[in-house]
Short mmCIF file of C-alpha atoms in Angstrom, two decimals:
data_model
loop_
_atom_site.label_atom_id
_atom_site.label_comp_id
_atom_site.label_asym_id
_atom_site.label_seq_id
_atom_site.Cartn_x
_atom_site.Cartn_y
_atom_site.Cartn_z
CA UNK A 19 96.71 -13.78 158.92
CA UNK A 20 98.45 -12.78 162.14
CA UNK A 21 96.90 -9.71 163.74
CA UNK A 22 99.23 -6.78 164.39
CA UNK A 23 99.42 -5.32 167.88
CA UNK A 24 98.73 -1.60 168.03
CA UNK A 25 98.97 0.92 170.86
CA UNK A 26 96.07 3.37 171.21
CA UNK A 27 96.76 6.37 173.44
CA UNK A 28 93.75 7.55 175.42
CA UNK A 29 94.33 11.28 174.87
CA UNK A 30 93.47 14.01 177.35
CA UNK A 31 91.22 12.50 180.05
CA UNK A 32 89.20 15.73 180.26
CA UNK A 33 88.28 15.53 176.58
CA UNK A 34 86.51 13.03 174.35
CA UNK A 35 89.58 10.81 173.84
CA UNK A 36 88.64 8.01 176.26
CA UNK A 37 85.10 8.03 174.88
CA UNK A 38 86.02 7.71 171.19
CA UNK A 39 88.52 4.98 172.05
CA UNK A 40 86.04 2.75 173.88
CA UNK A 41 83.31 3.42 171.30
CA UNK A 42 85.67 2.41 168.47
CA UNK A 43 86.51 -0.78 170.35
CA UNK A 44 82.87 -1.86 170.29
CA UNK A 45 83.39 -2.63 166.58
CA UNK A 46 84.09 -6.31 165.93
CA UNK A 47 85.93 -5.43 162.70
CA UNK A 48 88.73 -3.80 164.71
CA UNK A 49 89.49 -7.07 166.51
CA UNK A 50 89.37 -9.02 163.26
CA UNK A 51 92.28 -6.92 161.97
CA UNK A 52 94.45 -6.23 165.01
CA UNK A 53 95.07 -6.59 168.74
CA UNK A 54 94.43 -3.12 170.20
CA UNK A 55 95.91 -2.14 173.55
CA UNK A 56 94.91 1.17 175.12
CA UNK A 57 97.62 3.18 176.86
CA UNK A 58 95.97 5.32 179.52
CA UNK A 59 94.33 5.30 182.93
CA UNK A 60 91.81 2.87 184.35
CA UNK A 61 89.74 5.61 186.03
CA UNK A 62 88.99 7.47 182.79
CA UNK A 63 88.33 4.32 180.77
CA UNK A 64 85.93 2.99 183.38
CA UNK A 65 84.08 6.28 183.42
CA UNK A 66 83.81 6.39 179.61
CA UNK A 67 82.35 2.88 179.51
CA UNK A 68 79.90 3.91 182.25
CA UNK A 69 78.53 7.12 180.76
CA UNK A 70 78.43 5.65 177.24
CA UNK A 71 76.48 2.63 178.58
CA UNK A 72 78.73 0.16 176.76
CA UNK A 73 78.80 -3.57 177.29
CA UNK A 74 82.59 -3.82 177.47
CA UNK A 75 84.94 -5.53 179.90
CA UNK A 76 88.17 -3.76 180.85
CA UNK A 77 91.26 -5.94 181.22
CA UNK A 78 94.45 -4.46 182.63
CA UNK A 79 97.66 -5.95 181.23
CA UNK A 80 101.10 -5.35 182.69
CA UNK A 81 102.85 -6.64 179.57
CA UNK A 82 101.86 -5.15 176.20
CA UNK A 83 102.48 -8.44 174.45
CA UNK A 84 100.23 -10.35 176.86
CA UNK A 85 97.01 -8.81 175.51
CA UNK A 86 94.78 -11.44 173.91
CA UNK A 87 92.69 -9.07 171.77
CA UNK A 88 89.32 -10.71 172.43
CA UNK A 89 86.26 -8.89 171.12
CA UNK A 90 84.25 -7.33 173.92
CA UNK A 91 87.34 -6.93 176.10
CA UNK A 92 89.37 -3.71 176.16
CA UNK A 93 92.96 -4.57 177.00
CA UNK A 94 94.74 -1.59 178.53
CA UNK A 95 97.94 -0.58 180.28
CA UNK A 96 97.18 1.51 183.35
CA UNK A 97 99.81 4.22 183.83
CA UNK A 98 98.11 5.36 187.05
CA UNK A 99 98.24 9.16 186.68
CA UNK A 100 94.60 9.67 187.68
CA UNK A 101 92.79 9.07 190.93
CA UNK A 102 89.01 9.25 191.45
CA UNK A 103 87.96 12.89 191.36
CA UNK A 104 91.44 14.15 190.44
CA UNK A 105 90.36 15.61 187.08
CA UNK A 106 87.34 17.38 185.61
CA UNK A 107 85.84 17.00 182.17
CA UNK A 108 85.87 20.04 179.89
CA UNK A 109 88.80 21.71 181.70
CA UNK A 110 92.50 22.12 180.95
CA UNK A 111 94.78 21.03 183.78
CA UNK A 112 98.38 20.11 184.45
CA UNK A 113 97.40 16.65 185.72
CA UNK A 114 95.63 15.78 182.46
CA UNK A 115 98.43 17.34 180.45
CA UNK A 116 101.03 15.22 182.23
CA UNK A 117 98.95 12.07 181.90
CA UNK A 118 98.24 12.50 178.18
CA UNK A 119 101.89 13.35 177.50
CA UNK A 120 103.10 10.21 179.28
CA UNK A 121 100.62 8.00 177.41
CA UNK A 122 102.20 9.17 174.16
CA UNK A 123 105.78 8.68 175.36
CA UNK A 124 104.95 5.17 176.56
CA UNK A 125 103.38 4.26 173.22
CA UNK A 126 106.33 5.68 171.27
CA UNK A 127 108.66 3.52 173.36
CA UNK A 128 106.60 0.41 172.60
CA UNK A 129 106.75 1.15 168.86
CA UNK A 130 110.46 1.96 168.88
CA UNK A 131 111.10 -1.37 170.63
CA UNK A 132 109.17 -3.15 167.87
CA UNK A 133 106.35 -4.28 170.16
CA UNK A 134 103.63 -2.07 168.66
CA UNK A 135 103.14 -2.10 164.88
CA UNK A 136 101.51 1.34 165.04
CA UNK A 137 100.58 4.07 167.48
CA UNK A 138 97.06 5.48 167.18
CA UNK A 139 96.49 8.69 169.13
CA UNK A 140 93.37 10.23 170.61
CA UNK A 141 93.41 14.05 170.96
CA UNK A 142 95.48 15.91 173.51
CA UNK A 143 95.13 19.47 174.75
CA UNK A 144 98.18 21.53 173.82
CA UNK A 145 97.35 23.94 176.64
CA UNK A 146 97.24 21.17 179.24
CA UNK A 147 100.48 19.61 177.99
CA UNK A 148 102.18 22.99 178.29
CA UNK A 149 100.66 23.54 181.75
CA UNK A 150 102.39 20.29 182.75
CA UNK A 151 105.74 21.73 181.70
CA UNK A 152 106.13 20.12 178.29
CA UNK A 153 106.62 22.90 175.68
CA UNK A 154 105.26 21.15 172.59
CA UNK A 155 102.77 22.46 170.06
CA UNK A 156 101.23 19.08 169.32
CA UNK A 157 101.58 15.34 168.79
CA UNK A 158 103.63 15.81 165.62
CA UNK A 159 106.46 17.59 167.39
CA UNK A 160 106.45 15.13 170.30
CA UNK A 161 106.76 12.15 167.97
CA UNK A 162 109.53 13.82 165.98
CA UNK A 163 111.64 14.58 169.05
CA UNK A 164 111.20 11.25 170.81
CA UNK A 165 112.01 9.29 167.65
CA UNK A 166 114.93 11.52 166.69
CA UNK A 167 113.33 12.48 163.37
CA UNK A 168 114.52 15.56 161.48
CA UNK A 169 112.42 15.46 158.31
CA UNK A 170 108.72 14.88 158.93
CA UNK A 171 105.35 16.31 157.99
CA UNK A 172 101.69 16.19 158.98
CA UNK A 173 99.44 14.41 156.48
CA UNK A 174 95.65 14.63 156.69
CA UNK A 175 93.24 12.48 154.70
CA UNK A 176 89.49 12.29 154.32
CA UNK A 177 87.91 10.15 151.61
CA UNK A 178 89.17 11.55 148.27
CA UNK A 179 91.18 14.46 149.68
CA UNK A 180 94.70 14.30 151.13
CA UNK A 181 96.81 17.19 152.37
CA UNK A 182 100.37 17.41 153.68
CA UNK A 183 101.83 20.53 155.32
CA UNK A 184 105.05 22.44 154.84
CA UNK A 185 104.45 24.27 158.15
CA UNK A 186 101.95 23.56 160.92
CA UNK A 187 101.82 24.87 164.48
CA UNK A 188 103.29 28.35 164.33
CA UNK A 189 102.11 31.91 163.80
CA UNK A 190 101.13 32.74 160.22
CA UNK A 191 103.90 35.32 160.02
CA UNK A 192 106.42 32.65 161.05
CA UNK A 193 104.95 30.16 158.56
CA UNK A 194 105.71 32.58 155.74
CA UNK A 195 109.31 32.84 156.89
CA UNK A 196 109.62 29.03 156.94
CA UNK A 197 108.65 28.59 153.28
CA UNK A 198 112.07 27.65 151.91
CA UNK A 199 113.05 25.53 148.93
CA UNK A 200 114.61 22.69 150.92
CA UNK A 201 111.62 22.35 153.23
CA UNK A 202 109.14 22.42 150.32
CA UNK A 203 111.20 19.79 148.50
CA UNK A 204 111.32 17.59 151.61
CA UNK A 205 107.54 17.73 151.99
CA UNK A 206 106.99 16.88 148.32
CA UNK A 207 109.11 13.78 148.89
CA UNK A 208 107.17 12.96 152.06
CA UNK A 209 103.90 13.41 150.15
CA UNK A 210 104.96 10.73 147.70
CA UNK A 211 106.07 8.42 150.53
CA UNK A 212 102.87 8.98 152.52
CA UNK A 213 100.61 8.27 149.56
CA UNK A 214 102.47 5.05 148.79
CA UNK A 215 102.16 3.97 152.43
CA UNK A 216 98.41 4.56 152.13
CA UNK A 217 98.20 2.35 149.05
CA UNK A 218 98.56 4.78 146.13
CA UNK A 219 101.24 3.25 143.90
CA UNK A 220 101.89 6.22 141.60
CA UNK A 221 100.81 9.38 143.42
CA UNK A 222 100.20 12.66 141.62
CA UNK A 223 101.08 15.66 143.74
CA UNK A 224 99.74 19.19 143.47
CA UNK A 225 101.58 21.99 145.27
CA UNK A 226 99.62 24.98 146.55
CA UNK A 227 101.03 28.47 146.29
CA UNK A 228 101.47 30.61 149.37
CA UNK A 229 100.06 33.88 148.06
CA UNK A 230 96.72 34.71 146.41
CA UNK A 231 96.77 33.60 142.75
CA UNK A 232 100.31 32.25 143.32
CA UNK A 233 101.48 35.89 143.56
CA UNK A 234 100.48 36.91 139.98
CA UNK A 235 104.09 36.92 138.80
CA UNK A 236 105.33 38.83 141.81
CA UNK A 237 102.48 41.29 142.31
CA UNK A 238 101.50 39.74 145.67
CA UNK A 239 104.74 38.17 146.86
CA UNK A 240 107.93 36.44 145.83
CA UNK A 241 107.87 33.06 147.60
CA UNK A 242 106.53 31.16 144.59
CA UNK A 243 109.37 32.29 142.34
CA UNK A 244 112.18 32.13 144.88
CA UNK A 245 111.31 29.00 146.91
CA UNK A 246 108.34 26.95 145.71
CA UNK A 247 108.98 26.69 141.96
CA UNK A 248 112.66 25.70 142.38
CA UNK A 249 111.58 22.94 144.80
CA UNK A 250 109.01 21.62 142.31
CA UNK A 251 111.55 21.67 139.49
CA UNK A 252 114.05 19.67 141.55
CA UNK A 253 111.39 17.15 142.59
CA UNK A 254 110.45 16.65 138.94
CA UNK A 255 114.10 16.06 138.10
CA UNK A 256 114.08 13.29 140.73
CA UNK A 257 111.17 11.58 138.96
CA UNK A 258 108.35 12.68 141.24
CA UNK A 259 104.97 13.35 139.56
CA UNK A 260 104.39 16.86 140.89
CA UNK A 261 102.77 20.00 139.47
CA UNK A 262 102.37 23.58 140.61
CA UNK A 263 102.30 25.88 142.25
CA UNK A 264 98.54 25.95 141.87
CA UNK A 265 96.34 28.75 143.24
CA UNK A 266 95.30 27.75 146.78
CA UNK A 267 91.63 28.42 146.04
CA UNK A 268 91.42 25.74 143.31
CA UNK A 269 94.09 23.09 143.97
CA UNK A 270 92.03 21.30 146.63
CA UNK A 271 89.05 21.09 144.27
CA UNK A 272 91.32 19.43 141.70
CA UNK A 273 92.53 16.93 144.27
CA UNK A 274 89.00 16.04 145.28
CA UNK A 275 88.15 15.60 141.60
CA UNK A 276 90.98 13.11 141.18
CA UNK A 277 93.45 15.22 139.22
CA UNK A 278 95.86 15.02 142.15
CA UNK A 279 96.18 12.41 144.90
CA UNK A 280 97.52 14.85 147.47
CA UNK A 281 98.08 18.58 147.93
CA UNK A 282 101.18 20.09 149.51
CA UNK A 283 99.79 22.95 151.63
CA UNK A 284 102.02 25.77 152.79
CA UNK A 285 100.54 26.37 156.25
CA UNK A 286 98.19 24.89 158.85
CA UNK A 287 94.82 26.44 158.02
CA UNK A 288 95.40 26.34 154.25
CA UNK A 289 95.30 22.55 154.49
CA UNK A 290 93.08 21.95 157.50
CA UNK A 291 90.08 24.00 156.38
CA UNK A 292 89.34 22.13 153.11
CA UNK A 293 90.12 18.78 154.73
CA UNK A 294 87.63 19.29 157.55
CA UNK A 295 85.05 20.81 155.23
CA UNK A 296 85.33 17.57 153.27
CA UNK A 297 85.23 15.18 156.22
CA UNK A 298 82.97 16.76 158.86
CA UNK A 299 79.17 16.74 158.46
CA UNK A 300 76.92 18.95 160.58
CA UNK A 301 73.29 18.09 161.26
CA UNK A 302 71.23 21.29 161.38
CA UNK A 303 68.28 19.50 162.96
CA UNK A 304 70.19 18.24 165.99
CA UNK A 305 72.84 20.96 166.12
CA UNK A 306 75.54 18.28 166.28
CA UNK A 307 78.11 16.67 164.03
CA UNK A 308 76.57 13.54 162.53
CA UNK A 309 79.88 12.36 161.12
CA UNK A 310 83.53 13.25 161.68
CA UNK A 311 85.77 11.42 159.21
CA UNK A 312 89.46 11.82 158.58
CA UNK A 313 92.92 10.99 159.83
CA UNK A 314 96.11 12.76 160.80
CA UNK A 315 99.41 10.94 160.17
CA UNK A 316 103.02 11.91 160.79
CA UNK A 317 105.08 10.94 157.75
CA UNK A 318 108.85 10.46 157.95
CA UNK A 319 109.00 8.75 161.35
CA UNK A 320 110.71 5.39 161.92
CA UNK A 321 107.39 4.21 163.43
CA UNK A 322 103.77 4.46 162.29
CA UNK A 323 101.61 7.13 163.89
CA UNK A 324 98.02 7.84 162.90
CA UNK A 325 95.48 9.95 164.76
CA UNK A 326 91.96 11.25 164.77
CA UNK A 327 91.52 14.48 162.87
CA UNK A 328 89.72 16.40 165.61
CA UNK A 329 90.50 17.94 168.96
CA UNK A 330 89.53 17.25 172.55
CA UNK A 331 86.04 18.76 172.10
CA UNK A 332 85.85 19.81 175.75
CA UNK A 333 82.33 21.14 175.18
CA UNK A 334 80.87 17.64 174.85
CA UNK A 335 83.37 15.68 176.96
CA UNK A 336 81.85 13.36 179.56
CA UNK A 337 78.39 13.47 178.00
CA UNK A 338 78.53 10.39 175.76
CA UNK A 339 77.92 12.43 172.59
CA UNK A 340 81.22 12.02 170.76
CA UNK A 341 81.53 10.37 167.34
CA UNK A 342 84.14 7.62 166.93
CA UNK A 343 84.31 7.59 163.10
CA UNK A 344 87.67 9.36 162.96
CA UNK A 345 89.21 6.93 165.48
CA UNK A 346 88.07 4.02 163.34
CA UNK A 347 89.58 5.72 160.28
CA UNK A 348 92.84 6.23 162.16
CA UNK A 349 93.06 2.57 163.18
CA UNK A 350 92.44 1.51 159.59
CA UNK A 351 95.07 3.90 158.24
CA UNK A 352 97.64 2.91 160.86
CA UNK A 353 97.28 -0.76 159.97
CA UNK A 354 97.53 -0.01 156.25
CA UNK A 355 100.72 2.00 156.73
CA UNK A 356 102.25 -0.59 159.06
CA UNK A 357 101.74 -3.25 156.40
CA UNK A 358 103.09 -1.15 153.53
CA UNK A 359 106.34 -2.05 151.79
CA UNK A 360 107.10 1.70 151.73
CA UNK A 361 107.01 2.08 155.52
CA UNK A 362 110.36 3.26 156.84
CA UNK A 363 111.77 4.44 153.53
CA UNK A 364 113.41 7.79 154.18
CA UNK A 365 113.50 10.92 152.08
CA UNK A 366 117.25 10.43 151.62
CA UNK A 367 116.35 7.80 149.02
CA UNK A 368 115.71 10.67 146.61
CA UNK A 369 119.10 12.31 147.12
#
């Protein structure tokens, strides 16, 4: 089987991105499945290999398609934004924001040109990106704009729990204003598409309410009756297996139990908290995370994008303590989606 070429962006150099990338690329299984090419800076990659004490060779390639993908060799494209001593671990800065932003743009271009089968992203710092003059609230919005995508959503997955969001990076008050029938309906459609891309042939979708107890028939709000229920009814009429709205405090339990394959969450923390509770494991003895599992995908794009489900973790950056489990999960998910017959099918197919 021919191995797919994937682009892995290094993330913010001041965070744990370079470290989790090189640690993931010590796994032989990655090279058995794909040809990974890191998009980043030589200086940060060299430093990560050094302080992690890894037996890896770095190989700079000028042409993405020239990478051989040999185990033990990290093929990378050096964009040259960093010089020795030009950045500091654990700190936001414009130089790191600009570098991490350009890594992403370069990888998007490779995917849009058909050279990269998937883009796998290490974490960026939203603050640093904004310091560099790029007013984005995260990877999701960058990918949407640079691929010209109107209808998209963030999907998180960890073992037997999957979540997709109606709203993400905005104030909670603004999230409530954005709960509208058409957006909820779009995300239900994207939930079905995303699950199929991840290998679930007949996904069952549970929709969370916005208000406590799904508003108790209007006692605590009106969004369920005016926006969410009409969206669910229309999705059912289109043949989608969807139920709800379900009370937010129980719908995730049902998904984890296998009643649903995915939950449509109304806002960022409603979906992120149960997902990370499910995928992150803390070791009380060491005072560290012993496992960080999970992925973050952007569904609806004309290209495949999968990411780690954690941030830059500035507190441990540069110390060799980061866990690469989520990066390995992201690579696996990106390859699965890139090989899916459902990849590229748009929500307009339901119209």
